[in-house]
Coordinates of N, CA and C in Angstrom, one line a residue:
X1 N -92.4 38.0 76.8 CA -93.6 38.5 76.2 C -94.4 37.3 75.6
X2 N -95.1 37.3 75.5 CA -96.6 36.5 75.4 C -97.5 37.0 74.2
X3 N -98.0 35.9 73.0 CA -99.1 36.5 72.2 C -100.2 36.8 72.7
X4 N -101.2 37.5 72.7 CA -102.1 37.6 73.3 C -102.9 38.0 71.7
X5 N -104.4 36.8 71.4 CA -105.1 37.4 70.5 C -106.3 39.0 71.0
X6 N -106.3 39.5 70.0 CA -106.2 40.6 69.7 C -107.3 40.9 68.9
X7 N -108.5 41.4 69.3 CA -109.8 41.5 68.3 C -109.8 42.7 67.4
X8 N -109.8 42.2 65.6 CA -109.7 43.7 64.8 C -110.8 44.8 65.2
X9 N -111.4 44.5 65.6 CA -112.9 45.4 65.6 C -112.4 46.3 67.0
X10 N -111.9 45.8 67.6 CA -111.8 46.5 69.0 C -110.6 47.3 68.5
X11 N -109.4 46.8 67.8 CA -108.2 47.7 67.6 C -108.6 48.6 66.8
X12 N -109.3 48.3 65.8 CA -109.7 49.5 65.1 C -110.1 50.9 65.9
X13 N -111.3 50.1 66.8 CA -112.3 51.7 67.4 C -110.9 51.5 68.6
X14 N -110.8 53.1 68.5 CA -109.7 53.5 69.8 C -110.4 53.6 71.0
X15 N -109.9 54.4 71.7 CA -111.0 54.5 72.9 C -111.1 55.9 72.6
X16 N -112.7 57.0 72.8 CA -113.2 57.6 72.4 C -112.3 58.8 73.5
X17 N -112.5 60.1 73.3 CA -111.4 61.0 74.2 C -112.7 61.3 74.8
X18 N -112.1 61.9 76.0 CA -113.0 62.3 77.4 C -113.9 63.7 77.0
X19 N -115.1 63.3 76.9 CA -116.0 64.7 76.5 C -117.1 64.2 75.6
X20 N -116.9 63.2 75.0 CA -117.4 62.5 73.7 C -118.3 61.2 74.1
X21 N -119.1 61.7 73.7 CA -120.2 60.5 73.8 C -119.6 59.0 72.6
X22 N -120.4 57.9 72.5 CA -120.6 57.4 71.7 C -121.1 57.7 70.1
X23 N -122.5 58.1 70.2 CA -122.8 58.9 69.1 C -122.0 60.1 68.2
X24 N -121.4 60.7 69.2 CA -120.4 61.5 68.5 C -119.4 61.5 67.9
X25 N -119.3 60.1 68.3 CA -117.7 59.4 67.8 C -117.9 59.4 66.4
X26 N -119.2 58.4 66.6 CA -119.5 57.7 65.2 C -119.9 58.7 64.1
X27 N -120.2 60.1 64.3 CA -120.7 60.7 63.6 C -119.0 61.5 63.5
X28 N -118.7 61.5 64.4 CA -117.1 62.4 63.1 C -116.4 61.5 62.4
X29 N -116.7 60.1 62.8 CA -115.7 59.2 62.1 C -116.4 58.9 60.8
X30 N -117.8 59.3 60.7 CA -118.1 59.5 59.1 C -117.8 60.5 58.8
X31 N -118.3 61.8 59.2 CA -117.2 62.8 58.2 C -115.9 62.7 57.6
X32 N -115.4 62.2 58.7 CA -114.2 61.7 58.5 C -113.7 60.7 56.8
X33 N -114.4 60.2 56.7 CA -114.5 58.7 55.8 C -115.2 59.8 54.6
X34 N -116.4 60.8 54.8 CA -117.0 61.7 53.7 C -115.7 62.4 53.3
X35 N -115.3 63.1 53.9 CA -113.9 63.8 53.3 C -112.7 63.1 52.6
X36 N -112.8 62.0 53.3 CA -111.5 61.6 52.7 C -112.0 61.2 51.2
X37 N -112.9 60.8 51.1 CA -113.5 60.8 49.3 C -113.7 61.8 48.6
X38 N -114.2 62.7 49.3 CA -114.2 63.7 48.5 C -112.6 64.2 47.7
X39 N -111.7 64.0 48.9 CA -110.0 64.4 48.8 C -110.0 63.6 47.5
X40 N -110.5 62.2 47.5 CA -109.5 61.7 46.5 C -110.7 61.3 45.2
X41 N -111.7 62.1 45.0 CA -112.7 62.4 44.1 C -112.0 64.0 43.4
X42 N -111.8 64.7 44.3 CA -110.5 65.4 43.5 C -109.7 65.6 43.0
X43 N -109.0 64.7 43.8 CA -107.8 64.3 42.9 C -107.8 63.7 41.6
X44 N -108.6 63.1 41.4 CA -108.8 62.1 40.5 C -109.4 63.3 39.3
X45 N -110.4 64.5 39.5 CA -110.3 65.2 38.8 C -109.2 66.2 38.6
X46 N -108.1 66.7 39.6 CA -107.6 66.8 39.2 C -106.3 66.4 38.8
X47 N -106.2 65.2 38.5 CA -105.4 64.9 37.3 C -106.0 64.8 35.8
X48 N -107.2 64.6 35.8 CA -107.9 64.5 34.9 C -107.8 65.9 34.0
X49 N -108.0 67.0 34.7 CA -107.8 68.5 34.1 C -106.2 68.3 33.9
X50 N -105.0 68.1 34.5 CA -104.0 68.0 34.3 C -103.3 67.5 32.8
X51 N -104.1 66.3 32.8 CA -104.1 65.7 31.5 C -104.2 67.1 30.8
X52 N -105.6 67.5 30.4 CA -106.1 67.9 29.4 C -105.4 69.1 29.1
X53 N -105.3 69.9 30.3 CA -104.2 70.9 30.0 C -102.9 70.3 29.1
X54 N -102.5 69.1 29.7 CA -101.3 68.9 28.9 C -101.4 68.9 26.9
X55 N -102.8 67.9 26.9 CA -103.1 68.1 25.5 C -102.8 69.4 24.9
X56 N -103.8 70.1 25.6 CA -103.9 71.4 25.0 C -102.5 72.5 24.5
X57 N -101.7 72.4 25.9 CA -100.3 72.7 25.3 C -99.5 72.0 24.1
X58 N -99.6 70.4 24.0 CA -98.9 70.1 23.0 C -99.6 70.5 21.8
X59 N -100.9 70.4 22.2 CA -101.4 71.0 20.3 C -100.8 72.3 20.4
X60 N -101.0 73.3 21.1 CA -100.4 74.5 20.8 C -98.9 74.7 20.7
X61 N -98.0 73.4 20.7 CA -96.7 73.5 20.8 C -96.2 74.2 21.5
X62 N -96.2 74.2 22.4 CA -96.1 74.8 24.2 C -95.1 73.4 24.5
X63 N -93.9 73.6 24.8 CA -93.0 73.1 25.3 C -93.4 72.8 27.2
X64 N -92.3 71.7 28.1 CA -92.4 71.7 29.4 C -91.3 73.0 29.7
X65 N -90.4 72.9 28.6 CA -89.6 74.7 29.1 C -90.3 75.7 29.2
X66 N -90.8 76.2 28.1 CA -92.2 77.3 28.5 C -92.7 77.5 29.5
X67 N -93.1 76.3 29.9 CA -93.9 76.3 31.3 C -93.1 76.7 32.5
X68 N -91.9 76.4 32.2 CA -91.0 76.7 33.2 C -90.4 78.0 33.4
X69 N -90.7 78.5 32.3 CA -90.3 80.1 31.6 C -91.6 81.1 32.3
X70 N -92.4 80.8 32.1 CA -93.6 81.0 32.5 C -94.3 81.1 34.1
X71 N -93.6 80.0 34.8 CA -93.8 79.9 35.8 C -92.5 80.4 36.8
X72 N -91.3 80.6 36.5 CA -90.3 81.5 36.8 C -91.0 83.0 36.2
X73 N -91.3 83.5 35.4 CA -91.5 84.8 35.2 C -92.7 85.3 36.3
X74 N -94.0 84.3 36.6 CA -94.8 84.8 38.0 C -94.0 84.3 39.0
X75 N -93.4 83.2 39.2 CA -92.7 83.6 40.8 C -91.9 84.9 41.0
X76 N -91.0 85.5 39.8 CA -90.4 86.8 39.9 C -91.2 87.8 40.0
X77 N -92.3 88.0 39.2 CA -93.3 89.0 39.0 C -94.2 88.9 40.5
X78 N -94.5 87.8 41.0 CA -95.2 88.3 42.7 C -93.8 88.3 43.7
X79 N -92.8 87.9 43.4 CA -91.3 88.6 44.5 C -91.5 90.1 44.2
X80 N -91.6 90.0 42.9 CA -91.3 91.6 42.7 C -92.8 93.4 43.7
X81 N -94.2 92.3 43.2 CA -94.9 92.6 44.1 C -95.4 92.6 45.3
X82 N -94.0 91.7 46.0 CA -94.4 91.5 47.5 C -94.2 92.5 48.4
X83 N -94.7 92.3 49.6 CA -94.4 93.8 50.7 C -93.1 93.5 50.8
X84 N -92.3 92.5 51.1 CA -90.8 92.8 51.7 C -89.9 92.9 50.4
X85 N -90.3 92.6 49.1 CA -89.2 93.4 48.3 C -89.7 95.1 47.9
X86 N -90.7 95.4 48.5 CA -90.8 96.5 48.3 C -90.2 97.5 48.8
X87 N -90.4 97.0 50.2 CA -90.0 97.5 51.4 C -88.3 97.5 51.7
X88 N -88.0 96.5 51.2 CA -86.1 95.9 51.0 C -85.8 96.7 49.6
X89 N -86.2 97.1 48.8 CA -86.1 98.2 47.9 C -86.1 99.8 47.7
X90 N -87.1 100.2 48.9 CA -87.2 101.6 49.4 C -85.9 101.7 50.1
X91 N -85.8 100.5 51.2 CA -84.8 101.2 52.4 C -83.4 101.2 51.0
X92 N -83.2 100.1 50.0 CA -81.9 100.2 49.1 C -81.9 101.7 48.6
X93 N -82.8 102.3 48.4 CA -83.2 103.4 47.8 C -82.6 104.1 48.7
X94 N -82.9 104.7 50.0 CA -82.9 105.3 50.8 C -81.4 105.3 51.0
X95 N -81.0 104.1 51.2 CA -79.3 103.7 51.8 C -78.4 104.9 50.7
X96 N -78.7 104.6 49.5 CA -78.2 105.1 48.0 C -78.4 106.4 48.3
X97 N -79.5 107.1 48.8 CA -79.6 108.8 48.2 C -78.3 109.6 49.4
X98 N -79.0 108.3 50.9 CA -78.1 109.2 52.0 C -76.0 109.1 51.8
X99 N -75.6 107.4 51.1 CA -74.4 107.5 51.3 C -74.1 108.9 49.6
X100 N -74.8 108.7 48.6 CA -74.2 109.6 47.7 C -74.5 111.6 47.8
X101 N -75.0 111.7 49.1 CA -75.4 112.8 49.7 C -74.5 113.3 50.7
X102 N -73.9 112.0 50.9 CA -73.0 112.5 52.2 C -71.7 113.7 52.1
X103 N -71.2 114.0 52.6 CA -69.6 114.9 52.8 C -68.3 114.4 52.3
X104 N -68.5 113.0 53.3 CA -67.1 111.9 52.8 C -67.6 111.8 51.3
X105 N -68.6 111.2 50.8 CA -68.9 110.7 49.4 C -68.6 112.1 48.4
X106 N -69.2 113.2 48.5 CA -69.0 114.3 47.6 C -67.5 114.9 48.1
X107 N -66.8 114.2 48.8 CA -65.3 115.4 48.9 C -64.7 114.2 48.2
X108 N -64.6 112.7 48.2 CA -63.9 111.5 48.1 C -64.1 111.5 46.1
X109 N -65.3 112.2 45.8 CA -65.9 112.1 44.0 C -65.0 113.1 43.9
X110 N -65.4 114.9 44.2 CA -64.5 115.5 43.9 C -62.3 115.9 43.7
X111 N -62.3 114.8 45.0 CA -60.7 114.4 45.2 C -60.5 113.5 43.8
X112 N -61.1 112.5 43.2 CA -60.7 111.8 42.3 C -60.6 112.5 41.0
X113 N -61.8 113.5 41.0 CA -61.8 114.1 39.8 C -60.6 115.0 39.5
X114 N -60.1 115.5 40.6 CA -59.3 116.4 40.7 C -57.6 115.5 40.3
X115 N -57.5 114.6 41.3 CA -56.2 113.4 40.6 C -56.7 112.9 39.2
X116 N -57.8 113.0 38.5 CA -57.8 113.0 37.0 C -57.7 113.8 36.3
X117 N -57.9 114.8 36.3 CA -57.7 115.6 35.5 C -55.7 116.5 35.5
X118 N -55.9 116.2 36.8 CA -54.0 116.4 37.0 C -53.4 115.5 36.5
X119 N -53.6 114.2 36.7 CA -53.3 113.7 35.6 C -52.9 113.3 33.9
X120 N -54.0 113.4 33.5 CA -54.2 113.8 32.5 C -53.7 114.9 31.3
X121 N -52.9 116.0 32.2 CA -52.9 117.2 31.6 C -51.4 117.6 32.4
X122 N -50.7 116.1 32.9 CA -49.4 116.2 33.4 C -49.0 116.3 31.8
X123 N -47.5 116.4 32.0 CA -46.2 116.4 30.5 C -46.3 114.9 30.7
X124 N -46.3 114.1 31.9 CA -45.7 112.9 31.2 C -46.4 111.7 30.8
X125 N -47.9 112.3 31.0 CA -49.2 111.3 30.6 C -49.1 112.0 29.2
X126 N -49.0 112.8 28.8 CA -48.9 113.4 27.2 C -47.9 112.9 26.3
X127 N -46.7 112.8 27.3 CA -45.6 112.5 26.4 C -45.5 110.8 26.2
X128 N -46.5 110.1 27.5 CA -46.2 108.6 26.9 C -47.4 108.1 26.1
X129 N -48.9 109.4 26.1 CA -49.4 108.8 24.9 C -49.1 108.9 23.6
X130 N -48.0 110.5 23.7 CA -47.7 110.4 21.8 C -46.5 109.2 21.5
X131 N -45.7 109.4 22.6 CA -44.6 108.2 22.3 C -45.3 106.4 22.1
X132 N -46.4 106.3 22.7 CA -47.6 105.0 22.3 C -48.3 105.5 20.4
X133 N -48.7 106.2 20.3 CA -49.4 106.9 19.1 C -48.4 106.9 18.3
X134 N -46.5 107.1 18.4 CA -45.9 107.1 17.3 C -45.3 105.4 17.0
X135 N -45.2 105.2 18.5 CA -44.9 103.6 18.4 C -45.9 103.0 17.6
X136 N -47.1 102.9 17.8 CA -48.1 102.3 16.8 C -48.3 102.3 15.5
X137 N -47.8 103.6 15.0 CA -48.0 103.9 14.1 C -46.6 103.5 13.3
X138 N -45.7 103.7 13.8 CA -44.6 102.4 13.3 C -44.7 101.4 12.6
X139 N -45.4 100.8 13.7 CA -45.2 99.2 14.0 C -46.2 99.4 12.8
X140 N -47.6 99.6 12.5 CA -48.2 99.6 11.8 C -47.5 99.5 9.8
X141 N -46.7 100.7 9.8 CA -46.2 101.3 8.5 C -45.0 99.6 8.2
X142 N -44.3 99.6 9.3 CA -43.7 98.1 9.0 C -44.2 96.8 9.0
X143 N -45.4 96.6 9.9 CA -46.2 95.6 9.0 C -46.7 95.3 8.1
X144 N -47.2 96.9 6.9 CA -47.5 97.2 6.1 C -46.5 96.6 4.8
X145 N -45.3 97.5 5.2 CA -44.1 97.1 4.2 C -43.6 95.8 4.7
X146 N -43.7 94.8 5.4 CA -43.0 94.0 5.4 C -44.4 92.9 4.7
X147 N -45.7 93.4 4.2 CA -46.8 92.6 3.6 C -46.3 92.7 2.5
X148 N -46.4 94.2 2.1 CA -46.0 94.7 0.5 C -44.4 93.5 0.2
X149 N -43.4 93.5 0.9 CA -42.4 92.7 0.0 C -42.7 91.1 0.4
X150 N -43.6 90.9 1.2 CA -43.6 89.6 1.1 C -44.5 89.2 -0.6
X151 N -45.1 89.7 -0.3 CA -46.3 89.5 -1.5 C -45.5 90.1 -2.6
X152 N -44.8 90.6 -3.2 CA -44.0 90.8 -4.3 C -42.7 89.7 -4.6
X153 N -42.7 89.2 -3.1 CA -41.6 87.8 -3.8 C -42.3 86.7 -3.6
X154 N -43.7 86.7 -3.6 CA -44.4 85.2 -4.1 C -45.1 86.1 -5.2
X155 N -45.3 86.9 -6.1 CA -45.2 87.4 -7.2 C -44.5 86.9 -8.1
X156 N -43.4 87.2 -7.4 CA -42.4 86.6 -8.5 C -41.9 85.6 -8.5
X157 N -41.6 84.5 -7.6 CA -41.8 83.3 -7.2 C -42.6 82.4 -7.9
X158 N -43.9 83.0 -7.8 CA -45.0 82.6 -9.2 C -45.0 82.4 -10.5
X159 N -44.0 83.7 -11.2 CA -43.9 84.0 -12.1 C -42.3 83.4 -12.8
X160 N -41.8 83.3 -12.1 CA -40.6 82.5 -12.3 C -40.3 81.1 -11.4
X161 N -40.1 79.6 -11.9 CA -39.8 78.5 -11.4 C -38.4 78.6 -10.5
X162 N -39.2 78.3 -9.4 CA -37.8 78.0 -8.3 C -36.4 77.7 -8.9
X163 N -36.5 76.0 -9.5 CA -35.1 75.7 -9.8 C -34.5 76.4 -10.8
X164 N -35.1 76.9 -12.0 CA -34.5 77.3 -13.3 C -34.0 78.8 -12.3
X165 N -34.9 79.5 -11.6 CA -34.1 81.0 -11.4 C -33.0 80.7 -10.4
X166 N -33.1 80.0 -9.6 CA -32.1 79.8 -8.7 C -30.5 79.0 -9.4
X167 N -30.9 78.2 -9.9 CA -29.7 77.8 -11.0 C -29.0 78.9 -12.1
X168 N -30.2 79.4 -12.7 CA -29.4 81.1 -13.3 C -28.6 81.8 -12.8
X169 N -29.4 82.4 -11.5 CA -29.1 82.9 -10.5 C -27.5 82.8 -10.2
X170 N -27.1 81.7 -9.7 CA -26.3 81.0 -9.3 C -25.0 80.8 -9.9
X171 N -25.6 80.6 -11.2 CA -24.2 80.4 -12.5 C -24.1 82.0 -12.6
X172 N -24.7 82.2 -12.7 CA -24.1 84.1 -13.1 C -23.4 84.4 -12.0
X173 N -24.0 84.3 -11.3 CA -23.8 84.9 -9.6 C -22.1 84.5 -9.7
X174 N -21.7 83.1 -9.8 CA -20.8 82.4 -9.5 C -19.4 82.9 -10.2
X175 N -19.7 83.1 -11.6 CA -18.8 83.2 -12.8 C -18.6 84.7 -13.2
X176 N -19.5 85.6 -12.5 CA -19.2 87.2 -12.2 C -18.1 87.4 -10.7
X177 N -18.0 86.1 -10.3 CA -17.4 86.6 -9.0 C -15.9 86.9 -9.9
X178 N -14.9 87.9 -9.0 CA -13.7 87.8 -9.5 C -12.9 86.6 -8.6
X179 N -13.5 86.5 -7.3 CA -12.3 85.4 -6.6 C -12.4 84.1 -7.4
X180 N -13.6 84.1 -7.7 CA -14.1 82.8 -8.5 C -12.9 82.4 -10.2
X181 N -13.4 83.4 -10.6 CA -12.4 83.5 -11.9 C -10.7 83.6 -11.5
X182 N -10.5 84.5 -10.6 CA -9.1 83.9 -10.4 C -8.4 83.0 -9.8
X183 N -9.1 82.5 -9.9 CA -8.8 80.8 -8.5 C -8.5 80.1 -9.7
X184 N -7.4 79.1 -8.9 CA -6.9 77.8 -9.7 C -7.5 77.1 -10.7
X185 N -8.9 76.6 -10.1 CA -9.8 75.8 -10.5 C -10.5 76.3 -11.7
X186 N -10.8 77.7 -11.5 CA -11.7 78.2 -12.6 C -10.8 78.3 -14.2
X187 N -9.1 78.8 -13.5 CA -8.5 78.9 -14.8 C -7.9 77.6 -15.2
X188 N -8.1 76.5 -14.7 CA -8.1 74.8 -15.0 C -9.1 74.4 -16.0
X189 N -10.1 74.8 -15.0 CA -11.4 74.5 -16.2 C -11.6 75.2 -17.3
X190 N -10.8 76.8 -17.1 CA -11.2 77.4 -18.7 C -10.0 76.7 -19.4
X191 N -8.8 76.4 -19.1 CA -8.0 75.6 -20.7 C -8.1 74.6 -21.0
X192 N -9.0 73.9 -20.1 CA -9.4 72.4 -20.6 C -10.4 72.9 -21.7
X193 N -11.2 74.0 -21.4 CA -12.5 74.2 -22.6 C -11.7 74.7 -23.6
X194 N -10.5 75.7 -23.3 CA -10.0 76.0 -24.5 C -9.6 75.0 -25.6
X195 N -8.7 74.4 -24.6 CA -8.2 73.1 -25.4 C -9.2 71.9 -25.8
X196 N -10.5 71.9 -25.6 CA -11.3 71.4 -26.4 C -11.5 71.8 -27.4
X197 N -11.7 73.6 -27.7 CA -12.6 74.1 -28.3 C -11.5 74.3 -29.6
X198 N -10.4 74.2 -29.4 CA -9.3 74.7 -30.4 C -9.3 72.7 -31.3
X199 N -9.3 72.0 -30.2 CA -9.5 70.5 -31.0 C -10.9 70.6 -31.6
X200 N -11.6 70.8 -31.7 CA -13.3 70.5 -32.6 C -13.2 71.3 -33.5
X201 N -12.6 72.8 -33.6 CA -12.6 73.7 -34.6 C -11.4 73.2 -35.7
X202 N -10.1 72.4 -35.2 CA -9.2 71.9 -36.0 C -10.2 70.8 -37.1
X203 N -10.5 70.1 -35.8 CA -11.2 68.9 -36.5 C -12.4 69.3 -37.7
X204 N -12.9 70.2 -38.0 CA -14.1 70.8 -38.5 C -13.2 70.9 -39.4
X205 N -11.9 71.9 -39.5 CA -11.1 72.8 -40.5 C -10.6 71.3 -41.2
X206 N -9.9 70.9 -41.0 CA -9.6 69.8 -41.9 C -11.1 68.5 -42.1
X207 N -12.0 68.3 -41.9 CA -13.3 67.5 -42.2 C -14.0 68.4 -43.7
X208 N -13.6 69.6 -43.3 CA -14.0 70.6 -44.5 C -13.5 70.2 -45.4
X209 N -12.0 70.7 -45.2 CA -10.6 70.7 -46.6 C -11.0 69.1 -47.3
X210 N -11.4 68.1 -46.5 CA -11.3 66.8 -47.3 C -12.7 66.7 -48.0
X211 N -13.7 67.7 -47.7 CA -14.9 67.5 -48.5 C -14.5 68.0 -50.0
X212 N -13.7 69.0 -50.0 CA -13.6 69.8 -51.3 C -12.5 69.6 -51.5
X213 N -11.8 69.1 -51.2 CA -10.1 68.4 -52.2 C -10.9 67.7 -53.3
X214 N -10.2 68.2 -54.8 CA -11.2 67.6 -56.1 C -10.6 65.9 -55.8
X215 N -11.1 64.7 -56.5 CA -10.5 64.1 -56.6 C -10.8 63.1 -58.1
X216 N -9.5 62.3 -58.4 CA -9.4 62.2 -59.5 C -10.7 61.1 -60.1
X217 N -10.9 61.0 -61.6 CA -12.7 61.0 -62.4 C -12.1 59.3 -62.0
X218 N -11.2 58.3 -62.3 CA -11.6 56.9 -62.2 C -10.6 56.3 -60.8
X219 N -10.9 57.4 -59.7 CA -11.0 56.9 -58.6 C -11.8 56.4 -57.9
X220 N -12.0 55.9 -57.0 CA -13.6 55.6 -56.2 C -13.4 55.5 -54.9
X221 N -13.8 56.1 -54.5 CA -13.8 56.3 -52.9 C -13.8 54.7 -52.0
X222 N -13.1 55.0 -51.2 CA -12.7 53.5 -50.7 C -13.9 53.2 -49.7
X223 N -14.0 52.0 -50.1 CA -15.3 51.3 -49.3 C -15.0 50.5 -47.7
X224 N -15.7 51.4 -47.1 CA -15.1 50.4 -45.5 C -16.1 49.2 -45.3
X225 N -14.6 48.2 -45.4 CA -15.5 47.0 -44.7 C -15.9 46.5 -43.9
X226 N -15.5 47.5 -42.5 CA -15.7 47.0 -41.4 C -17.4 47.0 -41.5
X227 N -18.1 46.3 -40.4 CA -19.2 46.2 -40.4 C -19.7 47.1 -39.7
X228 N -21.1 47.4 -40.3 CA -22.0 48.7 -39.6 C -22.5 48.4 -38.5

């Protein structure tokens, strides 16, 4: 292949179609050139209206969702006026009156009605609703009472200190037992207390007797030297 210069003026004009003079060319190919201005002398207004519409919405605080709210509500509203949903709505209509008209349909409604209410009005659909109605009511009455004693032992829980009742508790509990008292240990620990308690009461009885023994007028109580 080879360049071959190439005149713009000639590529531009095509060659005219068979029927068409010269002059006729030239005269559609201005219309041609008139319209296409015009197209875009339109356009140009309308965006210009586009604009202003837009103003106008935001002063009215008219959202772009609105618009979309708006413009889905007439696409629905002319679906809903069109011939073929009208037409696709009669025949739904129609489909509906003939199948709930039919034989199968009114013997298949009446058959069900009939296994409901036999049902219903069997012994053993009766006997497992009351046995559900007493179960519930159960469960209920023991939820109830198991609220009531929870909430009475954080009452008192409240009202008495954990350690102090539990330690009470415990020493009584302990020293009321009888295996407790008769066990080795317990009757160990009571004659050690005895035998404490019989030494401090001696010791008291004679600390007494030496307070009040008189003693003689030019004696003098002996002074300890040890150091304090």
């Amino acid at each position: 292949m080879t360049d071959v210069p190439v005149d713009g003026a000639a590529a531009a004009r095509t060659a005219a179609p068979e029927g068409l003079t010269a002059a006729e060319e030239e005269e559609l190919r201005a219309e041609i050139a008139k319209v296409e201005e015009e197209i875009g002398t339109l356009r140009q207004v309308l965006a210009a209206k586009e604009r202003h519409c837009g103003e106008l919405k935001r002063k009215l605080g008219l959202t772009p969702l609105d618009g979309l709210k708006q413009n889905l509500s007439k696409s629905w509203h002319d679906v809903q006026v069109s011939n073929a949903y009208v037409k696709t709505s009669e025949k739904l209509g129609e489909w509906n009156d003939k199948v709930t008209q039919s034989d199968l349909y009114l013997s298949a409604s009446s058959t069900l009605e009939d296994w409901n209410e036999k049902l219903t009005q069997s012994e053993a659909y009766k006997k497992t609703q009351e046995t559900l109605s007493q179960a519930g009511q159960k469960t209920s009455a023991a939820l109830s009472n198991v609220g009531s004693v929870i909430s009475r032992k954080l009452g008192d829980m409240r009202a008495h200190p954990f350690s102090h009742s539990f330690s009470s508790y415990s020493i009584r509990h302990s020293i009321s037992m009888p295996a407790m008292r008769n066990s080795a240990t317990f009757k160990s620990f009571e004659d050690r207390v005895g035998t404490i308690k019989s030494r401090v009461v001696g010791s008291r009885e004679n600390s007494t007797d030496g307070l009040h023994s008189p003693s003689g007028a030019g004696e003098k109580p002996p002074q300890d030297n040890a150091p304090f």
